[in-house]
Amino acid sequence: MTEEPVNVNEFRELARQALPKMYYDFYTGGAEDQYTLKENEEAFRRIIIQPRILRNVRSIDLSTTVLGYNISMPVMIAPTSLQKLANPEGEIATARAASACNTIMVLSTSSTYSLEEVAACCDAIRFFQLYVYKRRDISAKLVQRAENNGYKAIVLTVDSPRLGRREADVKNKLVVPPLKNLEGLLPTKFVSDEKGSGLAALASGTLDASFCWEDITWLKSITNLPILIKGVLTREDAIKALEVGVDGMIVSNHGGRQLDYSPATISVLEEVVDAVRGKVPVLVDGGIRRGTDIFKAMALGAQAVLVGRAVVYGLAAKGEKGVNRVLEMLKEELELTMALSGCCSVKEISRSHVRTKHDQQLRSML
């Protein structure tokens, strides 16, 4: 009998055993040299936790809110595409696990179940991730469908005017299954060529590389839903995002899959948080594998984190139960980290609970 996994990294190994190489490489791979992919995890390891002792931590409250929605812990499910490649139940299983764990799922535009099917399967709080296409009417239709089906926010991905070069997908000639949300709107089958994967062919043929800050006004004009932008990595862009009136920001480098040698998200989170000054929520994704990672992100100002690959590993290994277990693992680890650090609630996690490499450099100069 196989031993039960005790952490997220062990779920990754189970996913590797369960999946064809092409699909495992798709989920785990990053752009080019994969520097940013690796750095997303490594940067967390350079942050030290500074615990407080002799606090009454008999009762720990992990609950929080995002855009006014109550969730059981500051962990949301990031938009990850093509989940049927991991498990036949795909996004349906993930949504049900989100509902069971009382957290928010962000559904990808590039999902293998339609947004209507996911909405009908359970009562999870759902946000919808949006790409803007050359044909704006297609994006507008997706937004209206999301709004009509009870999705609570639009998460606009802003780091993908083109697709990053994911060399494993190029080598494997990744075949993209039909994208259910785009049926009847765009060709849903794209074939790889010698230059790239099927996903790259889809992106280059359909994504609007001209979409810019001024166009956020257009997006706001077609929906009443709050808009979060996903892909902010600098102070300058955080300030610009506030100026155009977004409702939230996700510090993200697309899981290291777009621009290689862009910074690890945890290393720039504080810069964005400082620029935003509490005006809108700031979330972060990328490299989160442990409860200690979540704690560090909260200490540096994130309202919540999003996990993508960890969820897919659970899905590939054990379906809905696997996603549920991954989320519960992260919750249990975060609760333990909070107790050992002297924090009874997420509100008590403060900047003084962590020491970054920058803090250490400043101390050495004094």
GROMACS .gro file of C-alpha atoms in nm:
model
  366
    1MET     CA    1   0.000   0.000   0.000
    2THR     CA    2   0.134   0.345  -0.096
    3GLU     CA    3   0.209   0.575   0.196
    4GLU     CA    4  -0.011   0.882   0.221
    5PRO     CA    5   0.168   1.205   0.122
    6VAL     CA    6   0.250   1.430   0.416
    7ASN     CA    7   0.328   1.749   0.223
    8VAL     CA    8   0.270   1.919  -0.112
    9ASN     CA    9   0.605   1.811  -0.257
   10GLU     CA   10   0.509   1.447  -0.203
   11PHE     CA   11   0.188   1.512  -0.398
   12ARG     CA   12   0.408   1.642  -0.680
   13GLU     CA   13   0.584   1.305  -0.694
   14LEU     CA   14   0.250   1.123  -0.701
   15ALA     CA   15   0.142   1.351  -0.987
   16ARG     CA   16   0.462   1.267  -1.177
   17GLN     CA   17   0.385   0.896  -1.142
   18ALA     CA   18   0.021   0.940  -1.247
   19LEU     CA   19   0.059   1.165  -1.552
   20PRO     CA   20   0.197   1.115  -1.903
   21LYS     CA   21   0.527   1.304  -1.936
   22MET     CA   22   0.377   1.561  -2.176
   23TYR     CA   23   0.113   1.664  -1.922
   24TYR     CA   24   0.342   1.655  -1.619
   25ASP     CA   25   0.591   1.876  -1.805
   26PHE     CA   26   0.311   2.115  -1.899
   27TYR     CA   27   0.206   2.164  -1.536
   28THR     CA   28   0.553   2.179  -1.382
   29GLY     CA   29   0.748   2.363  -1.651
   30GLY     CA   30   0.847   2.728  -1.678
   31ALA     CA   31   0.984   2.964  -1.943
   32GLU     CA   32   1.326   2.923  -2.103
   33ASP     CA   33   1.599   2.865  -1.838
   34GLN     CA   34   1.331   2.835  -1.568
   35TYR     CA   35   1.520   3.078  -1.346
   36THR     CA   36   1.203   3.254  -1.229
   37LEU     CA   37   1.023   2.922  -1.183
   38LYS     CA   38   1.292   2.802  -0.939
   39GLU     CA   39   1.340   3.142  -0.777
   40ASN     CA   40   0.968   3.162  -0.687
   41GLU     CA   41   1.032   2.882  -0.437
   42GLU     CA   42   1.392   2.968  -0.344
   43ALA     CA   43   1.306   3.327  -0.249
   44PHE     CA   44   1.074   3.202   0.026
   45ARG     CA   45   1.363   3.006   0.177
   46ARG     CA   46   1.562   3.326   0.226
   47ILE     CA   47   1.293   3.477   0.451
   48ILE     CA   48   1.330   3.399   0.821
   49ILE     CA   49   1.036   3.380   1.062
   50GLN     CA   50   1.078   3.566   1.392
   51PRO     CA   51   0.839   3.402   1.641
   52ARG     CA   52   0.689   3.558   1.952
   53ILE     CA   53   0.685   3.336   2.261
   54LEU     CA   54   0.457   3.293   2.561
   55ARG     CA   55   0.139   3.400   2.383
   56ASN     CA   56  -0.196   3.236   2.444
   57VAL     CA   57  -0.241   3.040   2.122
   58ARG     CA   58  -0.497   2.786   2.244
   59SER     CA   59  -0.742   2.900   1.974
   60ILE     CA   60  -0.627   2.993   1.622
   61ASP     CA   61  -0.856   3.170   1.372
   62LEU     CA   62  -0.740   3.140   1.009
   63SER     CA   63  -1.049   3.300   0.854
   64THR     CA   64  -1.030   3.618   0.647
   65THR     CA   65  -1.218   3.806   0.376
   66VAL     CA   66  -1.134   3.888   0.015
   67LEU     CA   67  -1.349   4.154  -0.154
   68GLY     CA   68  -1.598   4.105   0.127
   69TYR     CA   69  -1.629   3.726   0.083
   70ASN     CA   70  -1.557   3.519   0.393
   71ILE     CA   71  -1.312   3.233   0.347
   72SER     CA   72  -1.182   2.977   0.596
   73MET     CA   73  -0.815   3.061   0.538
   74PRO     CA   74  -0.608   3.310   0.336
   75VAL     CA   75  -0.556   3.054   0.058
   76MET     CA   76  -0.741   3.069  -0.275
   77ILE     CA   77  -0.719   2.848  -0.583
   78ALA     CA   78  -0.528   3.014  -0.866
   79PRO     CA   79  -0.651   2.989  -1.226
   80THR     CA   80  -0.480   2.690  -1.387
   81SER     CA   81  -0.570   2.580  -1.737
   82LEU     CA   82  -0.652   2.243  -1.892
   83GLN     CA   83  -0.728   2.060  -1.568
   84LYS     CA   84  -0.882   1.761  -1.749
   85LEU     CA   85  -0.527   1.669  -1.845
   86ALA     CA   86  -0.468   1.602  -1.474
   87ASN     CA   87  -0.795   1.422  -1.400
   88PRO     CA   88  -1.115   1.353  -1.600
   89GLU     CA   89  -1.319   1.559  -1.349
   90GLY     CA   90  -1.085   1.855  -1.398
   91GLU     CA   91  -1.219   2.191  -1.286
   92ILE     CA   92  -1.539   2.030  -1.148
   93ALA     CA   93  -1.335   1.838  -0.888
   94THR     CA   94  -1.136   2.151  -0.803
   95ALA     CA   95  -1.449   2.362  -0.757
   96ARG     CA   96  -1.605   2.102  -0.528
   97ALA     CA   97  -1.289   2.091  -0.317
   98ALA     CA   98  -1.290   2.472  -0.296
   99SER     CA   99  -1.649   2.459  -0.176
  100ALA     CA  100  -1.573   2.189   0.083
  101CYS     CA  101  -1.280   2.394   0.215
  102ASN     CA  102  -1.480   2.718   0.206
  103THR     CA  103  -1.244   2.912  -0.014
  104ILE     CA  104  -1.247   3.093  -0.350
  105MET     CA  105  -1.167   2.928  -0.682
  106VAL     CA  106  -1.051   3.136  -0.976
  107LEU     CA  107  -1.158   2.956  -1.295
  108SER     CA  108  -0.931   2.989  -1.598
  109THR     CA  109  -1.064   3.107  -1.933
  110SER     CA  110  -0.867   2.808  -2.070
  111SER     CA  111  -1.066   2.554  -1.869
  112THR     CA  112  -1.171   2.214  -1.998
  113TYR     CA  113  -1.518   2.244  -1.845
  114SER     CA  114  -1.730   2.546  -1.931
  115LEU     CA  115  -1.783   2.822  -1.678
  116GLU     CA  116  -2.153   2.724  -1.676
  117GLU     CA  117  -2.072   2.361  -1.593
  118VAL     CA  118  -1.842   2.466  -1.308
  119ALA     CA  119  -2.104   2.710  -1.175
  120ALA     CA  120  -2.369   2.437  -1.172
  121CYS     CA  121  -2.159   2.173  -0.993
  122CYS     CA  122  -2.145   2.328  -0.643
  123ASP     CA  123  -2.180   2.648  -0.443
  124ALA     CA  124  -1.813   2.752  -0.430
  125ILE     CA  125  -1.735   3.124  -0.440
  126ARG     CA  126  -1.592   3.165  -0.789
  127PHE     CA  127  -1.395   3.437  -0.967
  128PHE     CA  128  -1.334   3.422  -1.343
  129GLN     CA  129  -0.992   3.473  -1.499
  130LEU     CA  130  -1.001   3.659  -1.830
  131TYR     CA  131  -0.772   3.694  -2.127
  132VAL     CA  132  -0.848   3.973  -2.373
  133TYR     CA  133  -0.875   3.852  -2.731
  134LYS     CA  134  -0.819   4.034  -3.058
  135ARG     CA  135  -1.194   4.007  -3.101
  136ARG     CA  136  -1.307   4.207  -2.802
  137ASP     CA  137  -1.664   4.084  -2.842
  138ILE     CA  138  -1.545   3.737  -2.738
  139SER     CA  139  -1.396   3.871  -2.413
  140ALA     CA  140  -1.714   4.072  -2.354
  141LYS     CA  141  -1.927   3.759  -2.400
  142LEU     CA  142  -1.711   3.567  -2.151
  143VAL     CA  143  -1.747   3.846  -1.895
  144GLN     CA  144  -2.125   3.854  -1.936
  145ARG     CA  145  -2.148   3.476  -1.908
  146ALA     CA  146  -1.940   3.487  -1.588
  147GLU     CA  147  -2.159   3.761  -1.444
  148ASN     CA  148  -2.480   3.577  -1.540
  149ASN     CA  149  -2.355   3.256  -1.378
  150GLY     CA  150  -2.273   3.397  -1.037
  151TYR     CA  151  -1.900   3.459  -1.063
  152LYS     CA  152  -1.810   3.729  -0.814
  153ALA     CA  153  -1.509   3.901  -0.976
  154ILE     CA  154  -1.304   3.921  -1.296
  155VAL     CA  155  -0.933   3.841  -1.266
  156LEU     CA  156  -0.767   4.002  -1.568
  157THR     CA  157  -0.434   3.844  -1.661
  158VAL     CA  158  -0.207   4.127  -1.776
  159ASP     CA  159   0.131   3.958  -1.827
  160SER     CA  160   0.056   3.772  -2.149
  161PRO     CA  161   0.052   3.988  -2.465
  162ARG     CA  162   0.232   3.684  -2.601
  163LEU     CA  163   0.291   3.342  -2.452
  164GLY     CA  164   0.626   3.278  -2.283
  165ARG     CA  165   0.850   3.016  -2.443
  166ARG     CA  166   0.794   2.700  -2.244
  167GLU     CA  167   1.054   2.473  -2.398
  168ALA     CA  168   0.924   2.146  -2.256
  169ASP     CA  169   0.590   2.208  -2.430
  170VAL     CA  170   0.774   2.287  -2.754
  171LYS     CA  171   0.976   1.963  -2.733
  172ASN     CA  172   0.671   1.758  -2.640
  173LYS     CA  173   0.456   1.925  -2.909
  174LEU     CA  174   0.185   1.977  -2.649
  175VAL     CA  175  -0.162   1.900  -2.782
  176VAL     CA  176  -0.432   2.128  -2.639
  177PRO     CA  177  -0.772   1.972  -2.568
  178PRO     CA  178  -1.083   2.172  -2.663
  179LEU     CA  179  -1.128   2.485  -2.452
  180LYS     CA  180  -1.492   2.466  -2.349
  181ASN     CA  181  -1.541   2.837  -2.278
  182LEU     CA  182  -1.440   2.925  -2.633
  183GLU     CA  183  -1.655   2.672  -2.820
  184GLY     CA  184  -1.850   2.852  -3.089
  185LEU     CA  185  -1.642   3.168  -3.039
  186LEU     CA  186  -1.293   3.071  -3.156
  187PRO     CA  187  -1.128   2.769  -3.313
  188THR     CA  188  -1.069   2.546  -3.010
  189LYS     CA  189  -0.814   2.312  -3.165
  190PHE     CA  190  -0.466   2.438  -3.243
  191VAL     CA  191  -0.183   2.219  -3.366
  192SER     CA  192   0.179   2.266  -3.262
  193ASP     CA  193   0.443   2.337  -3.524
  194GLU     CA  194   0.824   2.327  -3.523
  195LYS     CA  195   0.834   2.666  -3.348
  196GLY     CA  196   0.605   2.601  -3.053
  197SER     CA  197   0.332   2.412  -2.873
  198GLY     CA  198  -0.037   2.403  -2.951
  199LEU     CA  199  -0.094   2.646  -2.664
  200ALA     CA  200   0.155   2.893  -2.815
  201ALA     CA  201  -0.023   2.866  -3.150
  202LEU     CA  202  -0.355   2.936  -2.980
  203ALA     CA  203  -0.217   3.239  -2.795
  204SER     CA  204  -0.041   3.397  -3.092
  205GLY     CA  205  -0.351   3.356  -3.306
  206THR     CA  206  -0.601   3.499  -3.060
  207LEU     CA  207  -0.459   3.716  -2.777
  208ASP     CA  208  -0.472   4.096  -2.812
  209ALA     CA  209  -0.115   4.224  -2.777
  210SER     CA  210  -0.238   4.584  -2.807
  211PHE     CA  211  -0.441   4.574  -2.482
  212CYS     CA  212  -0.312   4.849  -2.251
  213TRP     CA  213  -0.394   5.062  -1.946
  214GLU     CA  214  -0.647   5.277  -2.131
  215ASP     CA  215  -0.846   4.965  -2.216
  216ILE     CA  216  -0.925   4.890  -1.850
  217THR     CA  217  -1.193   5.161  -1.888
  218TRP     CA  218  -1.356   4.949  -2.160
  219LEU     CA  219  -1.353   4.642  -1.934
  220LYS     CA  220  -1.503   4.838  -1.645
  221SER     CA  221  -1.778   4.966  -1.877
  222ILE     CA  222  -1.904   4.617  -1.965
  223THR     CA  223  -1.936   4.470  -1.615
  224ASN     CA  224  -2.045   4.555  -1.263
  225LEU     CA  225  -1.810   4.294  -1.119
  226PRO     CA  226  -1.494   4.399  -0.935
  227ILE     CA  227  -1.178   4.369  -1.145
  228LEU     CA  228  -0.848   4.239  -1.010
  229ILE     CA  229  -0.540   4.250  -1.229
  230LYS     CA  230  -0.301   3.957  -1.216
  231GLY     CA  231   0.061   4.013  -1.311
  232VAL     CA  232   0.175   4.322  -1.117
  233LEU     CA  233   0.547   4.310  -1.025
  234THR     CA  234   0.655   4.673  -0.978
  235ARG     CA  235   0.571   4.979  -0.771
  236GLU     CA  236   0.513   5.180  -1.089
  237ASP     CA  237   0.252   4.939  -1.224
  238ALA     CA  238   0.083   4.916  -0.884
  239ILE     CA  239   0.039   5.296  -0.882
  240LYS     CA  240  -0.086   5.292  -1.242
  241ALA     CA  241  -0.336   5.017  -1.154
  242LEU     CA  242  -0.475   5.233  -0.873
  243GLU     CA  243  -0.508   5.526  -1.114
  244VAL     CA  244  -0.720   5.325  -1.359
  245GLY     CA  245  -0.942   5.207  -1.075
  246VAL     CA  246  -0.888   4.834  -1.033
  247ASP     CA  247  -1.042   4.665  -0.728
  248GLY     CA  248  -0.744   4.449  -0.639
  249MET     CA  249  -0.404   4.325  -0.754
  250ILE     CA  250  -0.233   3.990  -0.773
  251VAL     CA  251   0.145   3.997  -0.755
  252SER     CA  252   0.224   3.723  -1.008
  253ASN     CA  253   0.478   3.620  -1.270
  254HIS     CA  254   0.246   3.352  -1.414
  255GLY     CA  255   0.421   3.079  -1.218
  256GLY     CA  256   0.749   3.151  -1.396
  257ARG     CA  257   0.590   3.064  -1.729
  258GLN     CA  258   0.606   3.402  -1.904
  259LEU     CA  259   0.914   3.629  -1.877
  260ASP     CA  260   1.211   3.436  -1.745
  261TYR     CA  261   1.437   3.637  -1.509
  262SER     CA  262   1.143   3.841  -1.386
  263PRO     CA  263   1.155   3.862  -1.006
  264ALA     CA  264   1.021   3.604  -0.765
  265THR     CA  265   0.680   3.727  -0.652
  266ILE     CA  266   0.755   3.714  -0.279
  267SER     CA  267   1.061   3.935  -0.336
  268VAL     CA  268   0.851   4.221  -0.480
  269LEU     CA  269   0.531   4.176  -0.279
  270GLU     CA  270   0.628   4.435  -0.019
  271GLU     CA  271   0.711   4.692  -0.288
  272VAL     CA  272   0.362   4.657  -0.434
  273VAL     CA  273   0.193   4.657  -0.092
  274ASP     CA  274   0.376   4.977   0.005
  275ALA     CA  275   0.269   5.145  -0.321
  276VAL     CA  276  -0.097   5.045  -0.275
  277ARG     CA  277  -0.114   5.166   0.088
  278GLY     CA  278  -0.419   4.959   0.173
  279LYS     CA  279  -0.644   5.113  -0.093
  280VAL     CA  280  -0.722   4.775  -0.253
  281PRO     CA  281  -0.638   4.417  -0.154
  282VAL     CA  282  -0.305   4.276  -0.270
  283LEU     CA  283  -0.280   3.899  -0.325
  284VAL     CA  284   0.020   3.694  -0.433
  285ASP     CA  285   0.086   3.364  -0.608
  286GLY     CA  286   0.396   3.170  -0.715
  287GLY     CA  287   0.609   2.915  -0.532
  288ILE     CA  288   0.376   2.854  -0.237
  289ARG     CA  289   0.428   2.498  -0.113
  290ARG     CA  290   0.414   2.531   0.267
  291GLY     CA  291   0.214   2.693   0.544
  292THR     CA  292   0.530   2.885   0.632
  293ASP     CA  293   0.523   3.036   0.281
  294ILE     CA  294   0.167   3.159   0.338
  295PHE     CA  295   0.267   3.306   0.676
  296LYS     CA  296   0.562   3.491   0.516
  297ALA     CA  297   0.337   3.634   0.243
  298MET     CA  298   0.086   3.754   0.501
  299ALA     CA  299   0.365   3.915   0.707
  300LEU     CA  300   0.479   4.105   0.397
  301GLY     CA  301   0.129   4.244   0.340
  302ALA     CA  302  -0.068   3.998   0.128
  303GLN     CA  303  -0.436   3.965   0.212
  304ALA     CA  304  -0.431   3.608   0.080
  305VAL     CA  305  -0.227   3.379  -0.145
  306LEU     CA  306  -0.328   3.176  -0.449
  307VAL     CA  307  -0.202   2.824  -0.513
  308GLY     CA  308  -0.198   2.666  -0.859
  309ARG     CA  309   0.051   2.385  -0.910
  310ALA     CA  310  -0.007   2.242  -0.559
  311VAL     CA  311  -0.377   2.205  -0.643
  312VAL     CA  312  -0.302   2.039  -0.977
  313TYR     CA  313  -0.067   1.790  -0.806
  314GLY     CA  314  -0.348   1.692  -0.570
  315LEU     CA  315  -0.592   1.668  -0.861
  316ALA     CA  316  -0.358   1.448  -1.066
  317ALA     CA  317  -0.279   1.220  -0.774
  318LYS     CA  318  -0.620   1.172  -0.614
  319GLY     CA  319  -0.885   1.382  -0.789
  320GLU     CA  320  -1.119   1.590  -0.576
  321LYS     CA  321  -0.994   1.419  -0.257
  322GLY     CA  322  -0.639   1.513  -0.352
  323VAL     CA  323  -0.726   1.882  -0.398
  324ASN     CA  324  -0.911   1.874  -0.068
  325ARG     CA  325  -0.614   1.718   0.107
  326VAL     CA  326  -0.366   1.969  -0.040
  327LEU     CA  327  -0.580   2.258   0.085
  328GLU     CA  328  -0.622   2.097   0.428
  329MET     CA  329  -0.246   2.035   0.449
  330LEU     CA  330  -0.170   2.400   0.379
  331LYS     CA  331  -0.433   2.504   0.633
  332GLU     CA  332  -0.290   2.273   0.900
  333GLU     CA  333   0.065   2.391   0.832
  334LEU     CA  334  -0.038   2.757   0.847
  335GLU     CA  335  -0.224   2.700   1.174
  336LEU     CA  336   0.083   2.536   1.326
  337THR     CA  337   0.312   2.814   1.200
  338MET     CA  338   0.082   3.077   1.351
  339ALA     CA  339   0.069   2.896   1.687
  340LEU     CA  340   0.447   2.858   1.700
  341SER     CA  341   0.490   3.224   1.601
  342GLY     CA  342   0.248   3.355   1.864
  343CYS     CA  343  -0.038   3.460   1.632
  344CYS     CA  344  -0.403   3.379   1.715
  345SER     CA  345  -0.549   3.529   1.396
  346VAL     CA  346  -0.427   3.632   1.052
  347LYS     CA  347  -0.466   3.997   1.159
  348GLU     CA  348  -0.191   3.942   1.415
  349ILE     CA  349   0.063   3.837   1.151
  350SER     CA  350   0.281   4.148   1.111
  351ARG     CA  351   0.592   4.268   0.931
  352SER     CA  352   0.793   4.215   1.251
  353HIS     CA  353   0.732   3.839   1.223
  354VAL     CA  354   0.972   3.803   0.929
  355ARG     CA  355   1.323   3.905   0.837
  356THR     CA  356   1.407   3.931   0.468
  357LYS     CA  357   1.745   3.928   0.300
  358HIS     CA  358   1.713   4.307   0.263
  359ASP     CA  359   1.651   4.343   0.640
  360GLN     CA  360   1.960   4.136   0.708
  361GLN     CA  361   2.171   4.352   0.476
  362LEU     CA  362   2.049   4.667   0.651
  363ARG     CA  363   2.136   4.523   0.990
  364SER     CA  364   2.486   4.433   0.875
  365MET     CA  365   2.541   4.795   0.763
  366LEU     CA  366   2.447   4.939   1.104
   0.00000   0.00000   0.00000
